[in-house]
Amino acid sequence: MDGYVFSLEMQVRDYELDAEGIVNNANYLHYLEHTRHQFCAKNGISFAEMQERGIVPVLNKVEIEYKSPLRSGDTFVSRLNIERKGARFVFRQDLFKTDGTPVVKAVVSCVCLSDGKLDRGDMLAEIFKDFLK
Amino acid sequence: MDGYVFSLEMQVRDYELDAEGIVNNANYLHYLEHTRHQFCAKNGISFAEMQERGIVPVLNKVEIEYKSPLRSGDTFVSRLNIERKGARFVFRQDLFKTDGTPVVKAVVSCVCLSDGKLDRGDMLAEIFKDFLK
Amino acid sequence: MDGYVFSLEMQVRDYELDAEGIVNNANYLHYLEHTRHQFCAKNGISFAEMQERGIVPVLNKVEIEYKSPLRSGDTFVSRLNIERKGARFVFRQDLFKTDGTPVVKAVVSCVCLSDGKLDRGDMLAEIFKDFLK
Amino acid sequence: MDGYVFSLEMQVRDYELDAEGIVNNANYLHYLEHTRHQFCAKNGISFAEMQERGIVPVLNKVEIEYKSPLRSGDTFVSRLNIERKGARFVFRQDLFKTDGTPVVKAVVSCVCLSDGKLDRGDMLAEIFKDFLK
């Protein structure tokens, strides 16, 4: 699981800052979610389409390390890798400032529900088979 | 439209502050929305129940004046009045610090959709008839 | 005040949606703020730089009409005009879907504080003089 | 580290829901932050006061497991424990629905900066000594 399969450039918006002048800790989860959704939309299926087909990805765990805070005006790149572990899809997601400084390192686990029940994820695995080892 | 028919006490949460150390302008719309939803839930019908009955209130205009900013730790009271003007429901919503200082003054207009079409609002008017003059 | 002096293309992020599947009303104020800040940063001075120079723009009124909701995946353009009215700077800010459908129409008024006191805004007026009639 | 030393009752606000009708994953970090800040404010020192004294707590890691989603109208209790591990303060933070159903389980690590440098945390440890084993 060395390389990344998707990258998205983003820029801090001032309303994401908190009183310390740095991006609030929760907003990094927004960046990570937006990256996953863009990865899905550009590589096969949007979240709206998943819902129409009855596939409901559900987050079950996030581990996030905060390395260096983002500030007003900062641009950054959000990189993603995906791996399947049984019924779970595990995203490794890292943010870097444009100069390469690590911002956050995260591991995000999802499972899929189909018709409200835990699903083995075979439909998603088929869609993302080029990215799964 | 002098008095208020509903009041809700709230407190600033630090994640609502921006880099200037004051509550970000958009968060006041969150406070106003939460107050309207609590007013509805406590006086007849929650938004979840409205959706189940096919009533969809849609915001069509907000006018908000910012009088004095809220800061970390501030408590405030959110007051609401409601009036019907034809198909529109007009909420006058004002926030005050606990010491009486005006924070924002807002006028919020909603209409109702039923099955996707503009509705005269008679179902909501019946539910809120005690509050409408 | 017919034309626009600044435009910014943006895309809905799924975390901005609410339970009705449309962008939550408060997030449009985030879009408008981000557009004003980008306009300032690209045309002379960022908000961080303003603060360093002791210029503090303060929102005093927002009027926003909601014309057509944004949904998952929608792209839109945020357009801005600026006008000076005495000590106030008045931004007319409109959002349109990529197909031209109006999304919101807003008028946003700001004043400037210098060292905590209301300021005539001459420093900002000088910076933005090419955009002010 | 069995019991909890602080509890806060909260209620879901509808603007915290996403298009699936459940609280968006990032908002749980807001709930956790608000709980930590309330714990500090009620037991010795607010975040505003910390900043005045030059103490800057910085998040360095969050591990959060999502057990059961919160929905419109849900009330919940946010419980917290605190432990010191060298220079780090480790918060165990769990949310439960009012009926006892686990919502999220989280472990949150912070360090302190003083004058921009990593600090052993002795000032905070002194303030919270009754809660630290």
PDB file of N, CA and C in Angstrom, chain C residues 25 70 72 78 121 131:
ATOM      1  N   ASN C  25     -29.023  26.060   4.161  1.00  0.00           N
ATOM      2  CA  ASN C  25     -29.124  27.510   3.925  1.00  0.00           C
ATOM      3  C   ASN C  25     -27.914  28.310   4.415  1.00  0.00           C
ATOM      4  N   LEU C  70     -29.062  24.048  -4.549  1.00  0.00           N
ATOM      5  CA  LEU C  70     -27.954  23.249  -5.075  1.00  0.00           C
ATOM      6  C   LEU C  70     -28.013  21.855  -4.480  1.00  0.00           C
ATOM      7  N   SER C  72     -26.168  17.565  -4.653  1.00  0.00           N
ATOM      8  CA  SER C  72     -24.927  16.801  -4.780  1.00  0.00           C
ATOM      9  C   SER C  72     -24.355  16.876  -6.196  1.00  0.00           C
ATOM     10  N   SER C  78     -19.917  31.816  -8.684  1.00  0.00           N
ATOM     11  CA  SER C  78     -20.249  32.829  -7.694  1.00  0.00           C
ATOM     12  C   SER C  78     -19.731  34.161  -8.228  1.00  0.00           C
ATOM     13  N   GLY C 121     -13.253  53.865   5.800  1.00  0.00           N
ATOM     14  CA  GLY C 121     -12.996  52.874   4.761  1.00  0.00           C
ATOM     15  C   GLY C 121     -12.070  53.359   3.665  1.00  0.00           C
ATOM     16  N   PHE C 131     -12.397  49.055  -8.897  1.00  0.00           N
ATOM     17  CA  PHE C 131     -13.663  48.326  -8.936  1.00  0.00           C
ATOM     18  C   PHE C 131     -14.833  49.176  -8.455  1.00  0.00           C
TER      19      PHE C 131
END
